[in-house]
mmCIF file with all atom_site columns, C-alpha atoms in Angstrom:
data_model
loop_
_atom_site.group_PDB
_atom_site.id
_atom_site.type_symbol
_atom_site.label_atom_id
_atom_site.label_alt_id
_atom_site.label_comp_id
_atom_site.label_asym_id
_atom_site.label_entity_id
_atom_site.label_seq_id
_atom_site.pdbx_PDB_ins_code
_atom_site.Cartn_x
_atom_site.Cartn_y
_atom_site.Cartn_z
_atom_site.occupancy
_atom_site.B_iso_or_equiv
_atom_site.pdbx_formal_charge
_atom_site.auth_seq_id
_atom_site.auth_comp_id
_atom_site.auth_asym_id
_atom_site.auth_atom_id
_atom_site.pdbx_PDB_model_num
ATOM 1   C CA . MET A 1 1   ? -24.830 17.887  10.891  1.00 39.00 ? 1   MET A CA 1
ATOM 2   C CA . SER A 1 2   ? -22.751 18.250  7.543   1.00 46.00 ? 2   SER A CA 1
ATOM 3   C CA . GLY A 1 3   ? -25.560 18.099  4.706   1.00 53.00 ? 3   GLY A CA 1
ATOM 4   C CA . GLN A 1 4   ? -28.151 15.347  4.861   1.00 69.00 ? 4   GLN A CA 1
ATOM 5   C CA . THR A 1 5   ? -26.836 11.991  5.555   1.00 76.00 ? 5   THR A CA 1
ATOM 6   C CA . ARG A 1 6   ? -27.691 9.371   2.768   1.00 88.00 ? 6   ARG A CA 1
ATOM 7   C CA . GLU A 1 7   ? -30.102 6.558   2.869   1.00 92.00 ? 7   GLU A CA 1
ATOM 8   C CA . GLY A 1 8   ? -28.704 3.546   5.197   1.00 95.00 ? 8   GLY A CA 1
ATOM 9   C CA . TYR A 1 9   ? -25.951 6.014   6.565   1.00 96.00 ? 9   TYR A CA 1
ATOM 10  C CA . GLY A 1 10  ? -25.926 7.925   9.728   1.00 96.00 ? 10  GLY A CA 1
ATOM 11  C CA . GLY A 1 11  ? -23.863 8.966   12.764  1.00 96.00 ? 11  GLY A CA 1
ATOM 12  C CA . THR A 1 12  ? -23.966 10.142  16.271  1.00 96.00 ? 12  THR A CA 1
ATOM 13  C CA . GLY A 1 13  ? -21.848 12.026  18.547  1.00 97.00 ? 13  GLY A CA 1
ATOM 14  C CA . PRO A 1 14  ? -20.181 15.241  19.009  1.00 97.00 ? 14  PRO A CA 1
ATOM 15  C CA . GLY A 1 15  ? -19.508 17.498  16.126  1.00 96.00 ? 15  GLY A CA 1
ATOM 16  C CA . ALA A 1 16  ? -20.745 17.679  12.464  1.00 95.00 ? 16  ALA A CA 1
ATOM 17  C CA . ILE A 1 17  ? -21.617 14.408  10.838  1.00 96.00 ? 17  ILE A CA 1
ATOM 18  C CA . THR A 1 18  ? -20.926 13.934  6.966   1.00 95.00 ? 18  THR A CA 1
ATOM 19  C CA . PRO A 1 19  ? -23.182 12.454  4.443   1.00 92.00 ? 19  PRO A CA 1
ATOM 20  C CA . ASP A 1 20  ? -21.831 9.036   4.867   1.00 93.00 ? 20  ASP A CA 1
ATOM 21  C CA . GLY A 1 21  ? -22.139 9.080   8.663   1.00 95.00 ? 21  GLY A CA 1
ATOM 22  C CA . CYS A 1 22  ? -18.727 10.243  9.473   1.00 96.00 ? 22  CYS A CA 1
ATOM 23  C CA . ALA A 1 23  ? -18.090 12.219  12.482  1.00 97.00 ? 23  ALA A CA 1
ATOM 24  C CA . VAL A 1 24  ? -15.328 15.012  11.597  1.00 97.00 ? 24  VAL A CA 1
ATOM 25  C CA . ASP A 1 25  ? -14.268 15.516  15.367  1.00 97.00 ? 25  ASP A CA 1
ATOM 26  C CA . LEU A 1 26  ? -13.856 11.942  15.725  1.00 97.00 ? 26  LEU A CA 1
ATOM 27  C CA . TYR A 1 27  ? -11.843 11.368  12.545  1.00 97.00 ? 27  TYR A CA 1
ATOM 28  C CA . SER A 1 28  ? -9.856  14.854  13.763  1.00 96.00 ? 28  SER A CA 1
ATOM 29  C CA . ARG A 1 29  ? -8.726  12.577  16.724  1.00 97.00 ? 29  ARG A CA 1
ATOM 30  C CA . LEU A 1 30  ? -7.678  9.374   14.795  1.00 95.00 ? 30  LEU A CA 1
ATOM 31  C CA . VAL A 1 31  ? -4.090  8.914   14.122  1.00 93.00 ? 31  VAL A CA 1
ATOM 32  C CA . ALA A 1 32  ? -2.596  6.646   11.198  1.00 92.00 ? 32  ALA A CA 1
ATOM 33  C CA . GLY A 1 33  ? -1.167  3.222   12.215  1.00 91.00 ? 33  GLY A CA 1
ATOM 34  C CA . PRO A 1 34  ? 0.662   1.213   9.969   1.00 94.00 ? 34  PRO A CA 1
ATOM 35  C CA . GLU A 1 35  ? -0.961  2.277   6.717   1.00 96.00 ? 35  GLU A CA 1
ATOM 36  C CA . PRO A 1 36  ? 1.363   5.002   5.547   1.00 97.00 ? 36  PRO A CA 1
ATOM 37  C CA . GLY A 1 37  ? 4.343   2.827   5.901   1.00 97.00 ? 37  GLY A CA 1
ATOM 38  C CA . ILE A 1 38  ? 2.395   0.124   3.771   1.00 97.00 ? 38  ILE A CA 1
ATOM 39  C CA . ILE A 1 39  ? 1.800   2.734   1.074   1.00 98.00 ? 39  ILE A CA 1
ATOM 40  C CA . ALA A 1 40  ? 5.040   4.637   0.861   1.00 97.00 ? 40  ALA A CA 1
ATOM 41  C CA . ALA A 1 41  ? 6.787   1.241   0.662   1.00 97.00 ? 41  ALA A CA 1
ATOM 42  C CA . ALA A 1 42  ? 4.860   0.403   -2.407  1.00 98.00 ? 42  ALA A CA 1
ATOM 43  C CA . VAL A 1 43  ? 5.448   3.530   -4.449  1.00 98.00 ? 43  VAL A CA 1
ATOM 44  C CA . PRO A 1 44  ? 8.308   5.551   -5.854  1.00 96.00 ? 44  PRO A CA 1
ATOM 45  C CA . ALA A 1 45  ? 9.983   8.070   -3.679  1.00 96.00 ? 45  ALA A CA 1
ATOM 46  C CA . ARG A 1 46  ? 8.793   11.658  -4.148  1.00 97.00 ? 46  ARG A CA 1
ATOM 47  C CA . ALA A 1 47  ? 5.766   10.363  -6.256  1.00 98.00 ? 47  ALA A CA 1
ATOM 48  C CA . THR A 1 48  ? 2.864   12.566  -6.735  1.00 98.00 ? 48  THR A CA 1
ATOM 49  C CA . LEU A 1 49  ? -0.312  10.851  -5.020  1.00 98.00 ? 49  LEU A CA 1
ATOM 50  C CA . LEU A 1 50  ? -3.906  11.330  -5.274  1.00 98.00 ? 50  LEU A CA 1
ATOM 51  C CA . GLU A 1 51  ? -5.654  10.909  -2.048  1.00 98.00 ? 51  GLU A CA 1
ATOM 52  C CA . LEU A 1 52  ? -9.321  10.133  -2.716  1.00 98.00 ? 52  LEU A CA 1
ATOM 53  C CA . GLY A 1 53  ? -11.270 10.213  0.412   1.00 97.00 ? 53  GLY A CA 1
ATOM 54  C CA . SER A 1 54  ? -8.772  12.051  2.708   1.00 98.00 ? 54  SER A CA 1
ATOM 55  C CA . GLY A 1 55  ? -11.317 12.683  5.464   1.00 97.00 ? 55  GLY A CA 1
ATOM 56  C CA . ALA A 1 56  ? -9.683  14.749  8.230   1.00 97.00 ? 56  ALA A CA 1
ATOM 57  C CA . GLY A 1 57  ? -6.288  13.856  7.158   1.00 97.00 ? 57  GLY A CA 1
ATOM 58  C CA . ARG A 1 58  ? -5.279  10.957  9.239   1.00 96.00 ? 58  ARG A CA 1
ATOM 59  C CA . MET A 1 59  ? -2.944  9.479   6.743   1.00 97.00 ? 59  MET A CA 1
ATOM 60  C CA . THR A 1 60  ? -2.246  12.914  4.506   1.00 98.00 ? 60  THR A CA 1
ATOM 61  C CA . GLY A 1 61  ? 0.408   14.174  7.031   1.00 96.00 ? 61  GLY A CA 1
ATOM 62  C CA . PRO A 1 62  ? 2.366   10.982  7.360   1.00 97.00 ? 62  PRO A CA 1
ATOM 63  C CA . LEU A 1 63  ? 2.311   10.411  3.610   1.00 98.00 ? 63  LEU A CA 1
ATOM 64  C CA . VAL A 1 64  ? 3.728   14.170  2.996   1.00 98.00 ? 64  VAL A CA 1
ATOM 65  C CA . ASP A 1 65  ? 6.212   13.527  6.148   1.00 97.00 ? 65  ASP A CA 1
ATOM 66  C CA . ARG A 1 66  ? 7.327   10.488  4.043   1.00 97.00 ? 66  ARG A CA 1
ATOM 67  C CA . GLY A 1 67  ? 8.198   12.767  0.789   1.00 97.00 ? 67  GLY A CA 1
ATOM 68  C CA . LEU A 1 68  ? 5.100   12.352  -1.122  1.00 98.00 ? 68  LEU A CA 1
ATOM 69  C CA . ALA A 1 69  ? 3.393   15.187  -2.873  1.00 98.00 ? 69  ALA A CA 1
ATOM 70  C CA . VAL A 1 70  ? -0.340  14.506  -2.055  1.00 98.00 ? 70  VAL A CA 1
ATOM 71  C CA . THR A 1 71  ? -3.312  16.143  -3.260  1.00 98.00 ? 71  THR A CA 1
ATOM 72  C CA . ALA A 1 72  ? -6.413  15.354  -0.858  1.00 98.00 ? 72  ALA A CA 1
ATOM 73  C CA . VAL A 1 73  ? -9.655  14.948  -1.995  1.00 98.00 ? 73  VAL A CA 1
ATOM 74  C CA . ASP A 1 74  ? -12.972 14.684  0.086   1.00 97.00 ? 74  ASP A CA 1
ATOM 75  C CA . GLU A 1 75  ? -16.571 15.661  -0.312  1.00 96.00 ? 75  GLU A CA 1
ATOM 76  C CA . SER A 1 76  ? -16.737 17.414  3.020   1.00 96.00 ? 76  SER A CA 1
ATOM 77  C CA . ALA A 1 77  ? -15.752 20.738  3.375   1.00 96.00 ? 77  ALA A CA 1
ATOM 78  C CA . GLU A 1 78  ? -15.193 20.565  7.189   1.00 97.00 ? 78  GLU A CA 1
ATOM 79  C CA . MET A 1 79  ? -13.144 17.228  6.679   1.00 98.00 ? 79  MET A CA 1
ATOM 80  C CA . LEU A 1 80  ? -11.011 19.270  4.310   1.00 98.00 ? 80  LEU A CA 1
ATOM 81  C CA . GLU A 1 81  ? -10.475 22.200  6.905   1.00 98.00 ? 81  GLU A CA 1
ATOM 82  C CA . ARG A 1 82  ? -8.986  19.586  9.431   1.00 98.00 ? 82  ARG A CA 1
ATOM 83  C CA . VAL A 1 83  ? -6.498  18.478  6.761   1.00 98.00 ? 83  VAL A CA 1
ATOM 84  C CA . ARG A 1 84  ? -5.452  21.864  6.109   1.00 98.00 ? 84  ARG A CA 1
ATOM 85  C CA . GLU A 1 85  ? -5.103  22.542  9.995   1.00 97.00 ? 85  GLU A CA 1
ATOM 86  C CA . ARG A 1 86  ? -3.004  19.274  9.884   1.00 96.00 ? 86  ARG A CA 1
ATOM 87  C CA . VAL A 1 87  ? -0.901  19.813  6.763   1.00 97.00 ? 87  VAL A CA 1
ATOM 88  C CA . PRO A 1 88  ? -0.631  23.656  6.186   1.00 96.00 ? 88  PRO A CA 1
ATOM 89  C CA . GLY A 1 89  ? -0.183  24.308  2.410   1.00 96.00 ? 89  GLY A CA 1
ATOM 90  C CA . ILE A 1 90  ? -1.659  21.106  1.570   1.00 98.00 ? 90  ILE A CA 1
ATOM 91  C CA . ARG A 1 91  ? -3.512  21.155  -1.754  1.00 98.00 ? 91  ARG A CA 1
ATOM 92  C CA . THR A 1 92  ? -6.914  19.669  -1.451  1.00 98.00 ? 92  THR A CA 1
ATOM 93  C CA . VAL A 1 93  ? -10.159 19.547  -3.485  1.00 98.00 ? 93  VAL A CA 1
ATOM 94  C CA . GLN A 1 94  ? -13.894 19.303  -2.573  1.00 98.00 ? 94  GLN A CA 1
ATOM 95  C CA . SER A 1 95  ? -15.690 16.836  -4.673  1.00 97.00 ? 95  SER A CA 1
ATOM 96  C CA . PRO A 1 96  ? -17.547 13.502  -4.631  1.00 96.00 ? 96  PRO A CA 1
ATOM 97  C CA . ILE A 1 97  ? -14.909 10.900  -5.828  1.00 97.00 ? 97  ILE A CA 1
ATOM 98  C CA . GLU A 1 98  ? -17.057 9.294   -8.404  1.00 97.00 ? 98  GLU A CA 1
ATOM 99  C CA . THR A 1 99  ? -17.439 12.424  -10.368 1.00 96.00 ? 99  THR A CA 1
ATOM 100 C CA . LEU A 1 100 ? -13.972 13.964  -9.717  1.00 98.00 ? 100 LEU A CA 1
ATOM 101 C CA . ASP A 1 101 ? -12.037 14.996  -13.089 1.00 98.00 ? 101 ASP A CA 1
ATOM 102 C CA . LEU A 1 102 ? -8.940  17.070  -12.330 1.00 98.00 ? 102 LEU A CA 1
ATOM 103 C CA . GLU A 1 103 ? -7.689  16.653  -16.038 1.00 97.00 ? 103 GLU A CA 1
ATOM 104 C CA . GLU A 1 104 ? -4.529  15.667  -14.590 1.00 97.00 ? 104 GLU A CA 1
ATOM 105 C CA . ARG A 1 105 ? -2.641  12.334  -13.799 1.00 98.00 ? 105 ARG A CA 1
ATOM 106 C CA . PHE A 1 106 ? -0.467  11.163  -11.000 1.00 98.00 ? 106 PHE A CA 1
ATOM 107 C CA . ASP A 1 107 ? 2.057   8.588   -10.182 1.00 98.00 ? 107 ASP A CA 1
ATOM 108 C CA . VAL A 1 108 ? -0.204  7.055   -7.409  1.00 98.00 ? 108 VAL A CA 1
ATOM 109 C CA . VAL A 1 109 ? -3.868  7.100   -6.836  1.00 98.00 ? 109 VAL A CA 1
ATOM 110 C CA . LEU A 1 110 ? -4.968  6.173   -3.234  1.00 98.00 ? 110 LEU A CA 1
ATOM 111 C CA . LEU A 1 111 ? -8.348  4.651   -2.671  1.00 98.00 ? 111 LEU A CA 1
ATOM 112 C CA . ALA A 1 112 ? -8.435  3.593   1.033   1.00 97.00 ? 112 ALA A CA 1
ATOM 113 C CA . SER A 1 113 ? -10.998 3.304   3.773   1.00 95.00 ? 113 SER A CA 1
ATOM 114 C CA . PHE A 1 114 ? -12.782 0.341   2.314   1.00 96.00 ? 114 PHE A CA 1
ATOM 115 C CA . LEU A 1 115 ? -14.585 2.794   -0.025  1.00 97.00 ? 115 LEU A CA 1
ATOM 116 C CA . VAL A 1 116 ? -14.537 -0.121  -2.873  1.00 98.00 ? 116 VAL A CA 1
ATOM 117 C CA . HIS A 1 117 ? -17.103 -1.702  -0.835  1.00 98.00 ? 117 HIS A CA 1
ATOM 118 C CA . THR A 1 118 ? -19.687 1.035   -1.029  1.00 97.00 ? 118 THR A CA 1
ATOM 119 C CA . ALA A 1 119 ? -23.296 -0.769  -1.646  1.00 96.00 ? 119 ALA A CA 1
ATOM 120 C CA . ASP A 1 120 ? -24.192 1.020   -5.000  1.00 96.00 ? 120 ASP A CA 1
ATOM 121 C CA . ARG A 1 121 ? -22.422 -0.790  -7.539  1.00 97.00 ? 121 ARG A CA 1
ATOM 122 C CA . ARG A 1 122 ? -22.838 2.334   -9.883  1.00 97.00 ? 122 ARG A CA 1
ATOM 123 C CA . VAL A 1 123 ? -20.763 4.438   -7.170  1.00 97.00 ? 123 VAL A CA 1
ATOM 124 C CA . ARG A 1 124 ? -18.199 1.938   -6.968  1.00 98.00 ? 124 ARG A CA 1
ATOM 125 C CA . ASP A 1 125 ? -17.614 1.593   -10.767 1.00 98.00 ? 125 ASP A CA 1
ATOM 126 C CA . GLY A 1 126 ? -17.441 5.491   -10.454 1.00 98.00 ? 126 GLY A CA 1
ATOM 127 C CA . LEU A 1 127 ? -14.751 5.242   -7.712  1.00 98.00 ? 127 LEU A CA 1
ATOM 128 C CA . LEU A 1 128 ? -12.605 3.042   -10.004 1.00 98.00 ? 128 LEU A CA 1
ATOM 129 C CA . ALA A 1 129 ? -13.258 4.835   -13.126 1.00 98.00 ? 129 ALA A CA 1
ATOM 130 C CA . THR A 1 130 ? -11.811 8.094   -11.156 1.00 98.00 ? 130 THR A CA 1
ATOM 131 C CA . CYS A 1 131 ? -8.800  5.980   -10.188 1.00 98.00 ? 131 CYS A CA 1
ATOM 132 C CA . ARG A 1 132 ? -8.040  4.909   -13.621 1.00 98.00 ? 132 ARG A CA 1
ATOM 133 C CA . ARG A 1 133 ? -8.711  8.272   -15.289 1.00 98.00 ? 133 ARG A CA 1
ATOM 134 C CA . HIS A 1 134 ? -6.133  10.119  -12.890 1.00 98.00 ? 134 HIS A CA 1
ATOM 135 C CA . VAL A 1 135 ? -3.415  7.430   -12.644 1.00 98.00 ? 135 VAL A CA 1
ATOM 136 C CA . GLU A 1 136 ? -0.605  7.780   -15.251 1.00 98.00 ? 136 GLU A CA 1
ATOM 137 C CA . ASP A 1 137 ? -0.145  4.952   -17.717 1.00 96.00 ? 137 ASP A CA 1
ATOM 138 C CA . ASP A 1 138 ? 2.996   3.796   -16.006 1.00 97.00 ? 138 ASP A CA 1
ATOM 139 C CA . GLY A 1 139 ? 1.549   4.579   -12.567 1.00 98.00 ? 139 GLY A CA 1
ATOM 140 C CA . CYS A 1 140 ? -0.354  2.466   -9.642  1.00 98.00 ? 140 CYS A CA 1
ATOM 141 C CA . VAL A 1 141 ? -3.713  2.545   -7.910  1.00 98.00 ? 141 VAL A CA 1
ATOM 142 C CA . LEU A 1 142 ? -3.389  1.377   -4.098  1.00 98.00 ? 142 LEU A CA 1
ATOM 143 C CA . ILE A 1 143 ? -6.884  0.005   -2.720  1.00 98.00 ? 143 ILE A CA 1
ATOM 144 C CA . GLN A 1 144 ? -7.680  -1.104  0.607   1.00 98.00 ? 144 GLN A CA 1
ATOM 145 C CA . ARG A 1 145 ? -10.290 -3.758  0.702   1.00 98.00 ? 145 ARG A CA 1
ATOM 146 C CA . GLU A 1 146 ? -12.008 -5.573  3.471   1.00 97.00 ? 146 GLU A CA 1
ATOM 147 C CA . GLY A 1 147 ? -10.790 -8.918  5.021   1.00 93.00 ? 147 GLY A CA 1
ATOM 148 C CA . VAL A 1 148 ? -12.393 -12.075 4.452   1.00 90.00 ? 148 VAL A CA 1
ATOM 149 C CA . ASP A 1 149 ? -14.150 -12.394 7.731   1.00 93.00 ? 149 ASP A CA 1
ATOM 150 C CA . TRP A 1 150 ? -14.699 -8.664  8.098   1.00 95.00 ? 150 TRP A CA 1
ATOM 151 C CA . HIS A 1 151 ? -18.541 -9.082  7.988   1.00 95.00 ? 151 HIS A CA 1
ATOM 152 C CA . THR A 1 152 ? -18.839 -12.556 9.912   1.00 95.00 ? 152 THR A CA 1
ATOM 153 C CA . HIS A 1 153 ? -16.281 -11.952 12.782  1.00 95.00 ? 153 HIS A CA 1
ATOM 154 C CA . VAL A 1 154 ? -18.687 -9.781  14.787  1.00 97.00 ? 154 VAL A CA 1
ATOM 155 C CA . PRO A 1 155 ? -18.959 -8.296  17.312  1.00 97.00 ? 155 PRO A CA 1
ATOM 156 C CA . ARG A 1 156 ? -14.958 -7.561  17.595  1.00 97.00 ? 156 ARG A CA 1
ATOM 157 C CA . GLU A 1 157 ? -12.897 -4.603  18.473  1.00 97.00 ? 157 GLU A CA 1
ATOM 158 C CA . ARG A 1 158 ? -9.588  -3.253  18.655  1.00 95.00 ? 158 ARG A CA 1
ATOM 159 C CA . VAL A 1 159 ? -7.754  -0.103  20.225  1.00 96.00 ? 159 VAL A CA 1
ATOM 160 C CA . ASP A 1 160 ? -6.818  2.293   17.638  1.00 93.00 ? 160 ASP A CA 1
ATOM 161 C CA . PRO A 1 161 ? -3.311  3.983   17.829  1.00 93.00 ? 161 PRO A CA 1
ATOM 162 C CA . SER A 1 162 ? -5.254  7.045   19.079  1.00 94.00 ? 162 SER A CA 1
ATOM 163 C CA . GLY A 1 163 ? -6.449  5.262   22.123  1.00 95.00 ? 163 GLY A CA 1
ATOM 164 C CA . CYS A 1 164 ? -9.920  5.006   20.557  1.00 97.00 ? 164 CYS A CA 1
ATOM 165 C CA . THR A 1 165 ? -11.660 1.631   21.067  1.00 98.00 ? 165 THR A CA 1
ATOM 166 C CA . VAL A 1 166 ? -13.000 0.822   17.544  1.00 97.00 ? 166 VAL A CA 1
ATOM 167 C CA . ARG A 1 167 ? -16.072 -1.865  18.026  1.00 98.00 ? 167 ARG A CA 1
ATOM 168 C CA . ILE A 1 168 ? -17.612 -3.346  15.008  1.00 97.00 ? 168 ILE A CA 1
ATOM 169 C CA . ALA A 1 169 ? -21.035 -3.803  16.867  1.00 98.00 ? 169 ALA A CA 1
ATOM 170 C CA . SER A 1 170 ? -22.896 -5.682  14.032  1.00 98.00 ? 170 SER A CA 1
ATOM 171 C CA . ALA A 1 171 ? -23.151 -6.383  9.967   1.00 97.00 ? 171 ALA A CA 1
ATOM 172 C CA . GLU A 1 172 ? -26.937 -7.349  9.490   1.00 98.00 ? 172 GLU A CA 1
ATOM 173 C CA . PRO A 1 173 ? -28.038 -8.393  5.800   1.00 98.00 ? 173 PRO A CA 1
ATOM 174 C CA . VAL A 1 174 ? -30.146 -5.946  4.216   1.00 98.00 ? 174 VAL A CA 1
ATOM 175 C CA . GLY A 1 175 ? -30.669 -7.445  0.790   1.00 98.00 ? 175 GLY A CA 1
ATOM 176 C CA . ASP A 1 176 ? -29.044 -7.553  -2.702  1.00 97.00 ? 176 ASP A CA 1
ATOM 177 C CA . GLY A 1 177 ? -25.567 -9.002  -0.767  1.00 97.00 ? 177 GLY A CA 1
ATOM 178 C CA . VAL A 1 178 ? -25.419 -5.750  1.089   1.00 98.00 ? 178 VAL A CA 1
ATOM 179 C CA . ASN A 1 179 ? -24.835 -5.620  5.078   1.00 98.00 ? 179 ASN A CA 1
ATOM 180 C CA . SER A 1 180 ? -25.900 -2.573  7.235   1.00 98.00 ? 180 SER A CA 1
ATOM 181 C CA . VAL A 1 181 ? -22.870 -2.171  9.506   1.00 98.00 ? 181 VAL A CA 1
ATOM 182 C CA . VAL A 1 182 ? -22.872 -0.325  13.010  1.00 98.00 ? 182 VAL A CA 1
ATOM 183 C CA . ALA A 1 183 ? -19.418 0.966   14.180  1.00 98.00 ? 183 ALA A CA 1
ATOM 184 C CA . GLU A 1 184 ? -18.692 2.544   17.664  1.00 98.00 ? 184 GLU A CA 1
ATOM 185 C CA . TYR A 1 185 ? -15.649 4.583   18.482  1.00 98.00 ? 185 TYR A CA 1
ATOM 186 C CA . VAL A 1 186 ? -15.030 5.139   22.472  1.00 98.00 ? 186 VAL A CA 1
ATOM 187 C CA . PHE A 1 187 ? -12.940 7.573   23.883  1.00 97.00 ? 187 PHE A CA 1
ATOM 188 C CA . PRO A 1 188 ? -12.544 8.295   27.713  1.00 96.00 ? 188 PRO A CA 1
ATOM 189 C CA . ASP A 1 189 ? -14.533 11.508  27.056  1.00 97.00 ? 189 ASP A CA 1
ATOM 190 C CA . ALA A 1 190 ? -16.563 10.845  24.003  1.00 97.00 ? 190 ALA A CA 1
ATOM 191 C CA . ARG A 1 191 ? -18.206 8.327   21.968  1.00 98.00 ? 191 ARG A CA 1
ATOM 192 C CA . TRP A 1 192 ? -19.467 8.077   18.213  1.00 98.00 ? 192 TRP A CA 1
ATOM 193 C CA . THR A 1 193 ? -21.475 5.663   16.185  1.00 98.00 ? 193 THR A CA 1
ATOM 194 C CA . GLN A 1 194 ? -21.672 5.228   12.648  1.00 97.00 ? 194 GLN A CA 1
ATOM 195 C CA . THR A 1 195 ? -23.981 3.095   10.472  1.00 97.00 ? 195 THR A CA 1
ATOM 196 C CA . PHE A 1 196 ? -23.109 2.568   6.914   1.00 97.00 ? 196 PHE A CA 1
ATOM 197 C CA . LEU A 1 197 ? -23.906 0.126   3.946   1.00 97.00 ? 197 LEU A CA 1
ATOM 198 C CA . SER A 1 198 ? -21.073 -2.207  2.754   1.00 98.00 ? 198 SER A CA 1
ATOM 199 C CA . ARG A 1 199 ? -21.021 -4.780  -0.046  1.00 98.00 ? 199 ARG A CA 1
ATOM 200 C CA . PRO A 1 200 ? -18.723 -7.936  0.729   1.00 97.00 ? 200 PRO A CA 1
ATOM 201 C CA . LEU A 1 201 ? -16.610 -8.636  -2.383  1.00 97.00 ? 201 LEU A CA 1
ATOM 202 C CA . THR A 1 202 ? -14.914 -12.137 -3.095  1.00 96.00 ? 202 THR A CA 1
ATOM 203 C CA . LYS A 1 203 ? -11.384 -11.961 -4.505  1.00 96.00 ? 203 LYS A CA 1
ATOM 204 C CA . GLU A 1 204 ? -13.024 -12.863 -7.691  1.00 97.00 ? 204 GLU A CA 1
ATOM 205 C CA . ASP A 1 205 ? -15.603 -10.141 -7.519  1.00 97.00 ? 205 ASP A CA 1
ATOM 206 C CA . PHE A 1 206 ? -13.008 -7.690  -6.483  1.00 97.00 ? 206 PHE A CA 1
ATOM 207 C CA . GLU A 1 207 ? -10.796 -8.437  -9.535  1.00 98.00 ? 207 GLU A CA 1
ATOM 208 C CA . GLY A 1 208 ? -13.662 -8.440  -11.678 1.00 98.00 ? 208 GLY A CA 1
ATOM 209 C CA . CYS A 1 209 ? -14.339 -4.700  -10.801 1.00 98.00 ? 209 CYS A CA 1
ATOM 210 C CA . LEU A 1 210 ? -11.026 -3.703  -11.267 1.00 98.00 ? 210 LEU A CA 1
ATOM 211 C CA . ASP A 1 211 ? -10.994 -5.314  -14.668 1.00 98.00 ? 211 ASP A CA 1
ATOM 212 C CA . ARG A 1 212 ? -14.279 -3.822  -16.044 1.00 97.00 ? 212 ARG A CA 1
ATOM 213 C CA . ALA A 1 213 ? -12.502 -0.293  -14.833 1.00 97.00 ? 213 ALA A CA 1
ATOM 214 C CA . GLY A 1 214 ? -9.312  -0.718  -16.811 1.00 98.00 ? 214 GLY A CA 1
ATOM 215 C CA . LEU A 1 215 ? -7.183  -2.084  -13.953 1.00 98.00 ? 215 LEU A CA 1
ATOM 216 C CA . THR A 1 216 ? -5.508  -5.077  -13.003 1.00 98.00 ? 216 THR A CA 1
ATOM 217 C CA . VAL A 1 217 ? -4.110  -6.369  -9.659  1.00 98.00 ? 217 VAL A CA 1
ATOM 218 C CA . GLU A 1 218 ? -0.268  -6.457  -9.824  1.00 98.00 ? 218 GLU A CA 1
ATOM 219 C CA . THR A 1 219 ? 0.352   -7.684  -6.074  1.00 98.00 ? 219 THR A CA 1
ATOM 220 C CA . TYR A 1 220 ? -1.384  -8.052  -2.817  1.00 98.00 ? 220 TYR A CA 1
ATOM 221 C CA . LEU A 1 221 ? 0.729   -6.110  -0.491  1.00 97.00 ? 221 LEU A CA 1
ATOM 222 C CA . THR A 1 222 ? -0.258  -7.544  2.675   1.00 97.00 ? 222 THR A CA 1
ATOM 223 C CA . ASP A 1 223 ? -0.620  -11.242 3.976   1.00 95.00 ? 223 ASP A CA 1
ATOM 224 C CA . ASP A 1 224 ? -4.402  -10.695 4.523   1.00 94.00 ? 224 ASP A CA 1
ATOM 225 C CA . GLY A 1 225 ? -4.878  -9.224  1.214   1.00 95.00 ? 225 GLY A CA 1
ATOM 226 C CA . THR A 1 226 ? -6.564  -6.162  2.462   1.00 97.00 ? 226 THR A CA 1
ATOM 227 C CA . TRP A 1 227 ? -3.664  -3.610  0.435   1.00 98.00 ? 227 TRP A CA 1
ATOM 228 C CA . VAL A 1 228 ? -3.672  -4.246  -3.153  1.00 98.00 ? 228 VAL A CA 1
ATOM 229 C CA . ARG A 1 229 ? -1.595  -2.672  -5.738  1.00 98.00 ? 229 ARG A CA 1
ATOM 230 C CA . ALA A 1 230 ? -2.979  -2.498  -9.279  1.00 98.00 ? 230 ALA A CA 1
ATOM 231 C CA . ARG A 1 231 ? -1.799  -1.158  -12.344 1.00 98.00 ? 231 ARG A CA 1
ATOM 232 C CA . PRO A 1 232 ? -3.600  0.160   -15.725 1.00 98.00 ? 232 PRO A CA 1
ATOM 233 C CA . LYS A 1 233 ? -4.266  -2.737  -18.192 1.00 94.00 ? 233 LYS A CA 1
ATOM 234 C CA . ASP A 1 234 ? -3.422  -0.933  -21.254 1.00 77.00 ? 234 ASP A CA 1
ATOM 235 C CA . ARG A 1 235 ? -0.153  0.693   -19.976 1.00 58.00 ? 235 ARG A CA 1
#
């Protein structure tokens, strides 16, 4: 166990579990799908990129391979250790995202993994404030958000490029517009589960959150609206 899990969050399976219920050994096995290509196509070549919530580096290596200068941030020391194993020489920073202040700015800030849907509004606002604080005035923020039926089309499953079966088993309301989500990750030789809290956001809700953080949507990068490129409002 990597520290005490937060209320409403948890995980089961082999190896260390982070405070938000993520299994370090699991995320070390997962590989990137199309996401690094989506990101690289939406930003300048050789851009500096701040990856907020890198986990075990599933996307870090592919982004570096595409010529981006990545700084990987995660609150878990175990996750960052795996990042450095995957990408020798990578710059890593251990910190909660919502309190991060590196006193520097980047061409691109990346907030993936649906982190913008955190149940705690204050944490969400903190995440977006960190994005705005660290992006160049002429830079961009890339955000991954949930699909419109993410909480209603359950159960559902897909096979990850790593060969892992990823199953969203349930999404149950727990009050204040928040759902408790149970995910299962199954390899032939191991199984993990994760329970976490998620707040669905309509397109209007999402864009309102960005506006309050000093950001504005420039474009939705994918047809399903799950990848977004935002810009500082006052650039």
